[in-house]
Amino acid sequence: MAAPRQTHSTLVVALVVALAIALGGPVPAVAMRGPLPEPDSFESEGSDEPPDLPASTTEADPTTLSPEELAQRQLQAKIEQAIEHYKEGQRLYSNGRYGEAAVEFERSYAAVPAANTLYAVALAFGRAGKTVEAVRAFERYLELPDCSQWAPDERPIDCTAQRSEAERNLVEHRGRVGELTLKIAEGVELREVRVAGRTVPIDDFPLLMLPGTVDVELFGMGPDDRRTRPAYITAGEVYEVYVAPWKVDVVDEMSNPGGDLGRDDPQRQKRQKRRLKAVFWSGVGLTGASGVVMAVMGSLARYHFQRFDIEKCPPQCYELNDDGTPVTGPDGELVALDRPYPLGHRNAFERYQVVTNALIGVTVGLAVSTALVGVFAFRKREPTPSGRARVRVHVGAPGLLVRW
């Protein structure tokens, strides 16, 4: 078995040398020295053509080759394929076609798994705006061994020499995506999980996703075990979908947003608390504003009522003495005042009175609703022995719904 191992070692050295020559990197005695240049600054200094292959591997009949020679020929073919795809990726990258370049770099890496090719994949995906794919590529790159473990002239092609740059890029790109995770209650079995209509294996979670809202469909082992949950993905944060035990009377949450689905989900409880607190403080502000307007309208109504009461003299107004008795003229008749009936004050009083009465009802309603929301927004949840909340509150389009 010693001979095959020796041949394999020779093939690895040939692979490294061939890639280094074709991709423009330095050619050490045993392995590459340092990383390949980054795709956006690469200028080939080596041959533009793949290295010449030995005549025995290009002209000989495959059926007459020994196992070692056949393995060498297959390896040479992979090297040529890796070089071809890498050069095409560089061409596309230099022309700003980053998404296509990433695909070519991936094909090159599939043929010959060189760490620097994988780094080129990550950079191309990042330039193409495919943040999730870029994060995955940077993570794959950082999972490879560090080149510092080997001497400069002994480093293999699958070691990472640009770890610090990759780590900085990973942090930057990771901050632009969110993470979707599943928390499955004990005893719950899932048959299928769909995210945005696409089936996702459970082993793929946690799932990296761009910010936004997506539907998560959960399918259990039973025919009626199905739930749909909205997931709110935020950049740089983890969103956890809690899968509660299946209930016979559980309905699709999307068609029954006020139902019991996921009532024990800690994330959902926190979101409900935040919504209730926001509604409470909004209610406090609206109640205060309504009270101020009500007081102003009431003052105006009272003013016009007083003016109306003072100025009305139906059917005629007369001058009065200091003691309140009417003033009489020389002919003994009462002295009339030339003053019209205060119709304007009466109309203004009636108008402000209607508005004030309406505001009284609005203010009282807001105050009661705000107080009720505050009770549930700032209290600690106390479940019953059955695990159900004693009181459930839902704020929706119809208004505030409280269920016991």
CSV table of C-alpha atoms in Angstrom, one decimal:
chain,number,residue,atom,x,y,z
A,1,MET,CA,0.0,0.0,0.0
A,2,ALA,CA,3.0,2.3,0.2
A,3,ALA,CA,3.2,2.9,-3.5
A,4,PRO,CA,-0.4,4.3,-3.9
A,5,ARG,CA,0.1,6.7,-1.0
A,6,GLN,CA,3.3,7.9,-2.6
A,7,THR,CA,1.5,8.4,-5.9
A,8,HIS,CA,-1.3,10.2,-4.2
A,9,SER,CA,1.1,12.6,-2.6
A,10,THR,CA,2.7,13.2,-6.0
A,11,LEU,CA,-0.7,14.0,-7.5
A,12,VAL,CA,-1.5,16.5,-4.8
A,13,VAL,CA,1.7,18.3,-5.5
A,14,ALA,CA,1.0,18.3,-9.2
A,15,LEU,CA,-2.5,19.6,-8.5
A,16,VAL,CA,-1.1,22.5,-6.4
A,17,VAL,CA,1.6,23.4,-8.9
A,18,ALA,CA,-0.8,23.3,-11.9
A,19,LEU,CA,-3.4,25.5,-10.1
A,20,ALA,CA,-0.7,28.0,-9.1
A,21,ILE,CA,0.7,28.3,-12.6
A,22,ALA,CA,-2.8,28.6,-14.2
A,23,LEU,CA,-4.2,31.0,-11.7
A,24,GLY,CA,-1.1,33.3,-11.5
A,25,GLY,CA,0.0,32.4,-8.0
A,26,PRO,CA,3.6,31.6,-6.9
A,27,VAL,CA,4.8,28.1,-7.4
A,28,PRO,CA,6.7,26.7,-4.3
A,29,ALA,CA,8.5,23.5,-4.1
A,30,VAL,CA,5.8,21.6,-2.2
A,31,ALA,CA,2.6,23.8,-2.0
A,32,MET,CA,1.3,27.3,-2.6
A,33,ARG,CA,2.8,30.2,-0.7
A,34,GLY,CA,0.1,32.5,0.6
A,35,PRO,CA,-3.4,33.1,-0.7
A,36,LEU,CA,-4.4,33.6,-4.3
A,37,PRO,CA,-5.1,37.3,-5.2
A,38,GLU,CA,-8.7,38.4,-4.5
A,39,PRO,CA,-10.9,38.3,-7.6
A,40,ASP,CA,-11.4,42.0,-7.9
A,41,SER,CA,-7.6,42.7,-8.0
A,42,PHE,CA,-6.4,39.6,-9.8
A,43,GLU,CA,-3.9,40.0,-12.6
A,44,SER,CA,-2.5,36.7,-13.9
A,45,GLU,CA,1.3,36.6,-14.0
A,46,GLY,CA,1.6,33.0,-15.1
A,47,SER,CA,0.7,31.1,-18.2
A,48,ASP,CA,-2.8,31.8,-19.6
A,49,GLU,CA,-3.0,28.1,-20.7
A,50,PRO,CA,-3.3,25.0,-18.5
A,51,PRO,CA,0.0,23.2,-18.0
A,52,ASP,CA,0.9,20.6,-20.6
A,53,LEU,CA,0.0,17.1,-19.5
A,54,PRO,CA,2.3,14.2,-19.9
A,55,ALA,CA,1.9,12.3,-23.1
A,56,SER,CA,1.2,9.1,-21.3
A,57,THR,CA,-2.0,10.6,-19.7
A,58,THR,CA,-3.3,12.3,-22.9
A,59,GLU,CA,-2.5,9.8,-25.6
A,60,ALA,CA,-2.5,6.4,-23.9
A,61,ASP,CA,-5.5,4.2,-24.2
A,62,PRO,CA,-7.4,4.3,-20.8
A,63,THR,CA,-7.8,0.6,-20.8
A,64,THR,CA,-4.0,0.1,-20.8
A,65,LEU,CA,-3.3,2.5,-18.0
A,66,SER,CA,-2.4,1.4,-14.5
A,67,PRO,CA,-4.7,2.4,-11.6
A,68,GLU,CA,-2.1,5.1,-10.6
A,69,GLU,CA,-1.9,6.5,-14.1
A,70,LEU,CA,-5.7,6.5,-14.5
A,71,ALA,CA,-6.0,8.4,-11.2
A,72,GLN,CA,-3.5,10.9,-12.3
A,73,ARG,CA,-5.3,11.4,-15.6
A,74,GLN,CA,-8.6,12.0,-13.8
A,75,LEU,CA,-6.9,14.4,-11.4
A,76,GLN,CA,-5.4,16.3,-14.4
A,77,ALA,CA,-8.9,16.6,-15.9
A,78,LYS,CA,-10.3,18.0,-12.7
A,79,ILE,CA,-7.4,20.5,-12.6
A,80,GLU,CA,-8.2,21.7,-16.1
A,81,GLN,CA,-11.9,21.9,-15.2
A,82,ALA,CA,-11.2,24.0,-12.1
A,83,ILE,CA,-8.9,26.3,-14.1
A,84,GLU,CA,-11.5,26.8,-16.8
A,85,HIS,CA,-14.3,27.7,-14.4
A,86,TYR,CA,-12.0,29.9,-12.3
A,87,LYS,CA,-10.9,31.9,-15.3
A,88,GLU,CA,-14.5,32.3,-16.5
A,89,GLY,CA,-15.5,33.4,-13.0
A,90,GLN,CA,-12.7,36.1,-13.0
A,91,ARG,CA,-13.9,37.3,-16.4
A,92,LEU,CA,-17.5,37.6,-15.2
A,93,TYR,CA,-16.4,39.2,-12.0
A,94,SER,CA,-14.3,41.9,-13.8
A,95,ASN,CA,-17.4,42.7,-15.9
A,96,GLY,CA,-19.6,43.2,-12.9
A,97,ARG,CA,-21.6,40.0,-13.4
A,98,TYR,CA,-21.0,38.9,-9.8
A,99,GLY,CA,-23.8,36.3,-9.5
A,100,GLU,CA,-22.7,34.4,-12.6
A,101,ALA,CA,-19.1,34.7,-11.4
A,102,ALA,CA,-20.0,33.1,-8.1
A,103,VAL,CA,-21.5,30.1,-9.9
A,104,GLU,CA,-18.3,29.6,-11.9
A,105,PHE,CA,-16.2,29.8,-8.8
A,106,GLU,CA,-18.5,27.2,-7.1
A,107,ARG,CA,-17.9,24.9,-10.1
A,108,SER,CA,-14.2,25.4,-9.8
A,109,TYR,CA,-14.3,24.6,-6.1
A,110,ALA,CA,-16.4,21.5,-6.8
A,111,ALA,CA,-13.7,20.3,-9.1
A,112,VAL,CA,-10.7,21.2,-6.9
A,113,PRO,CA,-11.6,22.3,-3.3
A,114,ALA,CA,-9.1,25.1,-3.0
A,115,ALA,CA,-9.8,27.5,0.0
A,116,ASN,CA,-9.0,30.6,-2.0
A,117,THR,CA,-11.6,29.6,-4.6
A,118,LEU,CA,-14.2,29.3,-1.9
A,119,TYR,CA,-13.2,32.8,-0.7
A,120,ALA,CA,-13.8,34.0,-4.2
A,121,VAL,CA,-17.2,32.5,-4.1
A,122,ALA,CA,-18.1,34.4,-0.9
A,123,LEU,CA,-16.8,37.7,-2.3
A,124,ALA,CA,-18.8,37.3,-5.6
A,125,PHE,CA,-22.0,36.5,-3.7
A,126,GLY,CA,-21.5,39.5,-1.5
A,127,ARG,CA,-21.0,41.8,-4.5
A,128,ALA,CA,-24.1,40.3,-6.2
A,129,GLY,CA,-26.2,41.2,-3.2
A,130,LYS,CA,-26.9,37.6,-2.3
A,131,THR,CA,-26.2,38.1,1.4
A,132,VAL,CA,-27.4,34.8,2.6
A,133,GLU,CA,-25.3,32.9,0.1
A,134,ALA,CA,-22.3,35.1,1.0
A,135,VAL,CA,-22.7,34.3,4.7
A,136,ARG,CA,-22.8,30.6,4.1
A,137,ALA,CA,-19.7,30.7,1.9
A,138,PHE,CA,-17.7,32.8,4.4
A,139,GLU,CA,-18.8,30.3,7.1
A,140,ARG,CA,-17.7,27.4,5.0
A,141,TYR,CA,-14.4,29.1,4.4
A,142,LEU,CA,-13.8,29.7,8.1
A,143,GLU,CA,-14.6,26.0,8.9
A,144,LEU,CA,-11.4,25.1,6.9
A,145,PRO,CA,-8.1,24.8,8.8
A,146,ASP,CA,-6.0,27.8,9.4
A,147,CYS,CA,-2.8,28.0,7.3
A,148,SER,CA,-0.8,29.1,10.3
A,149,GLN,CA,-0.7,25.5,11.4
A,150,TRP,CA,1.8,24.8,8.6
A,151,ALA,CA,5.1,26.2,7.5
A,152,PRO,CA,4.8,28.6,4.5
A,153,ASP,CA,6.2,26.0,2.1
A,154,GLU,CA,4.0,23.2,3.4
A,155,ARG,CA,0.5,24.7,3.4
A,156,PRO,CA,-2.2,22.6,1.7
A,157,ILE,CA,-4.6,24.2,-0.8
A,158,ASP,CA,-7.6,23.7,1.6
A,159,CYS,CA,-6.2,26.0,4.4
A,160,THR,CA,-7.4,29.5,4.9
A,161,ALA,CA,-4.9,32.4,4.8
A,162,GLN,CA,-7.4,35.3,4.7
A,163,ARG,CA,-9.2,34.5,8.0
A,164,SER,CA,-9.2,38.0,9.4
A,165,GLU,CA,-10.6,39.5,6.2
A,166,ALA,CA,-13.2,36.7,6.0
A,167,GLU,CA,-14.2,37.2,9.7
A,168,ARG,CA,-14.8,40.9,9.1
A,169,ASN,CA,-16.8,40.2,6.0
A,170,LEU,CA,-18.8,37.6,7.8
A,171,VAL,CA,-19.7,40.0,10.6
A,172,GLU,CA,-20.7,42.7,8.1
A,173,HIS,CA,-22.9,40.4,6.0
A,174,ARG,CA,-24.3,38.6,9.0
A,175,GLY,CA,-25.7,41.9,10.3
A,176,ARG,CA,-27.8,42.2,7.2
A,177,VAL,CA,-29.7,38.9,7.6
A,178,GLY,CA,-31.9,37.4,10.3
A,179,GLU,CA,-32.1,33.9,11.7
A,180,LEU,CA,-35.2,31.7,11.8
A,181,THR,CA,-35.3,28.9,14.4
A,182,LEU,CA,-37.8,26.3,15.5
A,183,LYS,CA,-38.5,25.4,19.2
A,184,ILE,CA,-40.4,22.2,19.2
A,185,ALA,CA,-42.4,21.2,22.3
A,186,GLU,CA,-41.7,17.9,23.9
A,187,GLY,CA,-43.6,15.1,22.2
A,188,VAL,CA,-44.3,17.0,19.0
A,189,GLU,CA,-43.4,15.4,15.7
A,190,LEU,CA,-43.2,17.3,12.5
A,191,ARG,CA,-43.7,15.7,9.1
A,192,GLU,CA,-42.9,18.8,7.0
A,193,VAL,CA,-42.0,22.4,7.4
A,194,ARG,CA,-42.5,25.0,4.6
A,195,VAL,CA,-41.0,28.5,4.7
A,196,ALA,CA,-42.5,30.9,2.2
A,197,GLY,CA,-44.0,27.9,0.3
A,198,ARG,CA,-40.7,26.0,0.1
A,199,THR,CA,-40.1,22.8,2.0
A,200,VAL,CA,-37.2,23.1,4.3
A,201,PRO,CA,-35.6,20.1,6.1
A,202,ILE,CA,-35.7,20.4,9.9
A,203,ASP,CA,-32.0,19.8,10.0
A,204,ASP,CA,-31.5,23.0,8.0
A,205,PHE,CA,-32.6,25.2,10.9
A,206,PRO,CA,-31.5,27.7,12.1
A,207,LEU,CA,-32.3,29.2,8.7
A,208,LEU,CA,-30.7,32.5,7.5
A,209,MET,CA,-33.1,34.8,5.8
A,210,LEU,CA,-33.4,38.4,4.6
A,211,PRO,CA,-35.5,40.8,6.7
A,212,GLY,CA,-39.2,40.6,6.1
A,213,THR,CA,-42.3,38.6,6.9
A,214,VAL,CA,-42.7,35.0,5.8
A,215,ASP,CA,-45.3,32.3,6.4
A,216,VAL,CA,-44.1,29.2,8.2
A,217,GLU,CA,-46.3,26.2,7.6
A,218,LEU,CA,-46.0,23.3,10.1
A,219,PHE,CA,-47.3,19.8,9.3
A,220,GLY,CA,-47.6,17.1,12.0
A,221,MET,CA,-48.1,13.4,11.6
A,222,GLY,CA,-51.9,13.6,11.7
A,223,PRO,CA,-54.0,14.7,8.8
A,224,ASP,CA,-55.4,17.7,10.7
A,225,ASP,CA,-52.1,18.7,12.3
A,226,ARG,CA,-51.3,21.8,10.4
A,227,ARG,CA,-50.5,25.4,11.4
A,228,THR,CA,-49.4,28.5,9.7
A,229,ARG,CA,-47.4,31.0,11.6
A,230,PRO,CA,-46.1,34.4,10.4
A,231,ALA,CA,-42.4,34.9,11.1
A,232,TYR,CA,-41.1,38.5,11.4
A,233,ILE,CA,-37.4,38.4,10.3
A,234,THR,CA,-35.3,41.3,11.5
A,235,ALA,CA,-31.7,41.9,10.4
A,236,GLY,CA,-29.2,40.8,13.0
A,237,GLU,CA,-31.8,39.1,15.2
A,238,VAL,CA,-33.1,35.6,15.8
A,239,TYR,CA,-36.8,34.8,15.4
A,240,GLU,CA,-38.0,31.7,17.1
A,241,VAL,CA,-41.1,29.8,16.0
A,242,TYR,CA,-42.5,27.8,18.9
A,243,VAL,CA,-44.3,24.6,17.9
A,244,ALA,CA,-46.8,23.8,20.7
A,245,PRO,CA,-48.5,20.4,21.1
A,246,TRP,CA,-51.2,19.7,18.6
A,247,LYS,CA,-54.8,20.2,19.7
A,248,VAL,CA,-57.9,18.7,18.2
A,249,ASP,CA,-59.6,22.0,18.0
A,250,VAL,CA,-56.6,23.9,16.6
A,251,VAL,CA,-57.4,25.9,13.5
A,252,ASP,CA,-55.2,27.7,11.1
A,253,GLU,CA,-53.8,30.8,12.9
A,254,MET,CA,-54.0,32.9,9.8
A,255,SER,CA,-57.7,32.4,9.6
A,256,ASN,CA,-58.2,32.8,13.3
A,257,PRO,CA,-55.6,35.3,14.6
A,258,GLY,CA,-57.3,35.5,18.0
A,259,GLY,CA,-57.3,31.8,18.6
A,260,ASP,CA,-55.3,29.7,21.1
A,261,LEU,CA,-52.6,28.7,18.6
A,262,GLY,CA,-49.1,29.1,20.1
A,263,ARG,CA,-50.4,30.7,23.3
A,264,ASP,CA,-47.4,29.4,25.2
A,265,ASP,CA,-44.9,30.8,22.7
A,266,PRO,CA,-42.6,33.0,24.8
A,267,GLN,CA,-41.7,35.1,21.7
A,268,ARG,CA,-45.4,35.6,21.0
A,269,GLN,CA,-46.1,36.6,24.6
A,270,LYS,CA,-43.3,39.2,24.4
A,271,ARG,CA,-44.6,40.6,21.2
A,272,GLN,CA,-48.1,40.8,22.7
A,273,LYS,CA,-46.8,42.6,25.7
A,274,ARG,CA,-45.0,45.1,23.6
A,275,ARG,CA,-48.2,45.7,21.5
A,276,LEU,CA,-50.3,46.1,24.6
A,277,LYS,CA,-47.9,48.6,26.1
A,278,ALA,CA,-47.8,50.6,22.9
A,279,VAL,CA,-51.6,50.6,22.9
A,280,PHE,CA,-51.7,51.6,26.5
A,281,TRP,CA,-49.4,54.6,26.1
A,282,SER,CA,-51.2,55.6,23.0
A,283,GLY,CA,-54.5,55.4,24.9
A,284,VAL,CA,-53.1,57.6,27.7
A,285,GLY,CA,-52.1,60.2,25.1
A,286,LEU,CA,-55.5,60.1,23.3
A,287,THR,CA,-57.4,60.2,26.6
A,288,GLY,CA,-55.5,63.2,27.8
A,289,ALA,CA,-56.0,65.0,24.4
A,290,SER,CA,-59.7,64.2,24.4
A,291,GLY,CA,-60.0,65.5,28.0
A,292,VAL,CA,-58.4,68.8,27.1
A,293,VAL,CA,-60.6,69.3,24.0
A,294,MET,CA,-63.7,68.3,26.1
A,295,ALA,CA,-62.7,70.9,28.7
A,296,VAL,CA,-62.3,73.6,26.0
A,297,MET,CA,-65.6,72.8,24.3
A,298,GLY,CA,-67.4,72.7,27.7
A,299,SER,CA,-66.0,76.1,28.6
A,300,LEU,CA,-67.2,77.6,25.3
A,301,ALA,CA,-70.6,76.1,25.8
A,302,ARG,CA,-70.9,77.5,29.3
A,303,TYR,CA,-69.8,81.0,28.1
A,304,HIS,CA,-72.4,81.2,25.4
A,305,PHE,CA,-75.1,79.8,27.6
A,306,GLN,CA,-74.4,82.6,30.2
A,307,ARG,CA,-74.3,85.3,27.5
A,308,PHE,CA,-77.6,83.9,26.1
A,309,ASP,CA,-79.2,83.9,29.6
A,310,ILE,CA,-78.1,87.5,30.2
A,311,GLU,CA,-79.1,89.0,26.9
A,312,LYS,CA,-82.4,87.2,26.3
A,313,CYS,CA,-85.4,89.5,27.0
A,314,PRO,CA,-88.4,87.9,25.3
A,315,PRO,CA,-90.4,89.3,23.8
A,316,GLN,CA,-88.9,92.8,24.6
A,317,CYS,CA,-86.0,94.0,26.8
A,318,TYR,CA,-86.5,97.0,29.1
A,319,GLU,CA,-84.2,99.3,31.1
A,320,LEU,CA,-84.0,98.5,34.8
A,321,ASN,CA,-83.3,100.6,37.8
A,322,ASP,CA,-80.6,99.8,40.3
A,323,ASP,CA,-83.2,98.0,42.4
A,324,GLY,CA,-84.2,95.9,39.4
A,325,THR,CA,-87.5,97.6,38.7
A,326,PRO,CA,-88.3,98.7,35.1
A,327,VAL,CA,-87.6,102.3,34.2
A,328,THR,CA,-90.7,104.3,33.2
A,329,GLY,CA,-90.8,107.3,30.9
A,330,PRO,CA,-92.7,110.7,31.3
A,331,ASP,CA,-95.8,109.1,29.9
A,332,GLY,CA,-95.6,106.2,32.3
A,333,GLU,CA,-94.6,103.7,29.8
A,334,LEU,CA,-91.7,101.3,30.2
A,335,VAL,CA,-88.5,102.3,28.5
A,336,ALA,CA,-87.5,99.6,26.0
A,337,LEU,CA,-84.0,98.7,25.0
A,338,ASP,CA,-83.0,98.6,21.4
A,339,ARG,CA,-81.3,95.1,21.6
A,340,PRO,CA,-81.9,92.1,19.4
A,341,TYR,CA,-82.7,88.6,20.6
A,342,PRO,CA,-79.3,86.8,21.3
A,343,LEU,CA,-79.8,84.1,18.7
A,344,GLY,CA,-76.1,83.7,17.9
A,345,HIS,CA,-75.3,82.8,21.5
A,346,ARG,CA,-78.1,80.3,21.6
A,347,ASN,CA,-76.9,78.6,18.4
A,348,ALA,CA,-73.3,78.5,19.6
A,349,PHE,CA,-74.3,77.1,23.0
A,350,GLU,CA,-76.3,74.3,21.3
A,351,ARG,CA,-73.4,73.5,19.0
A,352,TYR,CA,-70.7,73.3,21.7
A,353,GLN,CA,-73.0,71.4,23.9
A,354,VAL,CA,-73.4,68.6,21.4
A,355,VAL,CA,-69.6,68.4,20.8
A,356,THR,CA,-69.0,68.4,24.6
A,357,ASN,CA,-71.4,65.6,25.2
A,358,ALA,CA,-69.8,63.5,22.4
A,359,LEU,CA,-66.3,64.1,23.9
A,360,ILE,CA,-67.5,63.1,27.3
A,361,GLY,CA,-68.4,59.7,25.9
A,362,VAL,CA,-65.2,59.4,23.9
A,363,THR,CA,-63.0,60.4,26.9
A,364,VAL,CA,-64.7,57.9,29.2
A,365,GLY,CA,-64.5,55.1,26.7
A,366,LEU,CA,-60.8,55.8,26.1
A,367,ALA,CA,-60.1,56.0,29.8
A,368,VAL,CA,-61.8,52.6,30.5
A,369,SER,CA,-60.1,50.9,27.5
A,370,THR,CA,-56.7,52.3,28.4
A,371,ALA,CA,-57.0,51.2,32.0
A,372,LEU,CA,-58.1,47.7,30.9
A,373,VAL,CA,-55.1,47.4,28.5
A,374,GLY,CA,-52.8,48.7,31.2
A,375,VAL,CA,-53.9,45.9,33.5
A,376,PHE,CA,-52.8,43.3,31.1
A,377,ALA,CA,-49.8,45.1,29.7
A,378,PHE,CA,-48.1,45.5,33.0
A,379,ARG,CA,-49.2,42.4,34.9
A,380,LYS,CA,-47.3,39.1,35.0
A,381,ARG,CA,-49.0,36.2,33.3
A,382,GLU,CA,-50.5,33.8,35.8
A,383,PRO,CA,-51.6,30.6,34.0
A,384,THR,CA,-54.3,28.3,35.4
A,385,PRO,CA,-53.6,24.8,36.4
A,386,SER,CA,-54.5,23.7,32.9
A,387,GLY,CA,-51.9,26.0,31.4
A,388,ARG,CA,-54.3,28.4,29.9
A,389,ALA,CA,-54.2,32.1,30.5
A,390,ARG,CA,-57.1,33.3,32.7
A,391,VAL,CA,-57.7,36.3,30.4
A,392,ARG,CA,-56.7,36.8,26.8
A,393,VAL,CA,-56.5,40.2,25.1
A,394,HIS,CA,-56.4,40.7,21.4
A,395,VAL,CA,-56.1,44.1,19.6
A,396,GLY,CA,-57.5,43.9,16.1
A,397,ALA,CA,-59.5,45.8,13.5
A,398,PRO,CA,-62.8,45.5,15.4
A,399,GLY,CA,-61.2,47.0,18.5
A,400,LEU,CA,-60.1,45.6,21.9
A,401,LEU,CA,-61.3,42.0,22.5
A,402,VAL,CA,-61.0,40.5,26.0
A,403,ARG,CA,-61.9,36.8,26.5
A,404,TRP,CA,-62.3,35.0,29.8
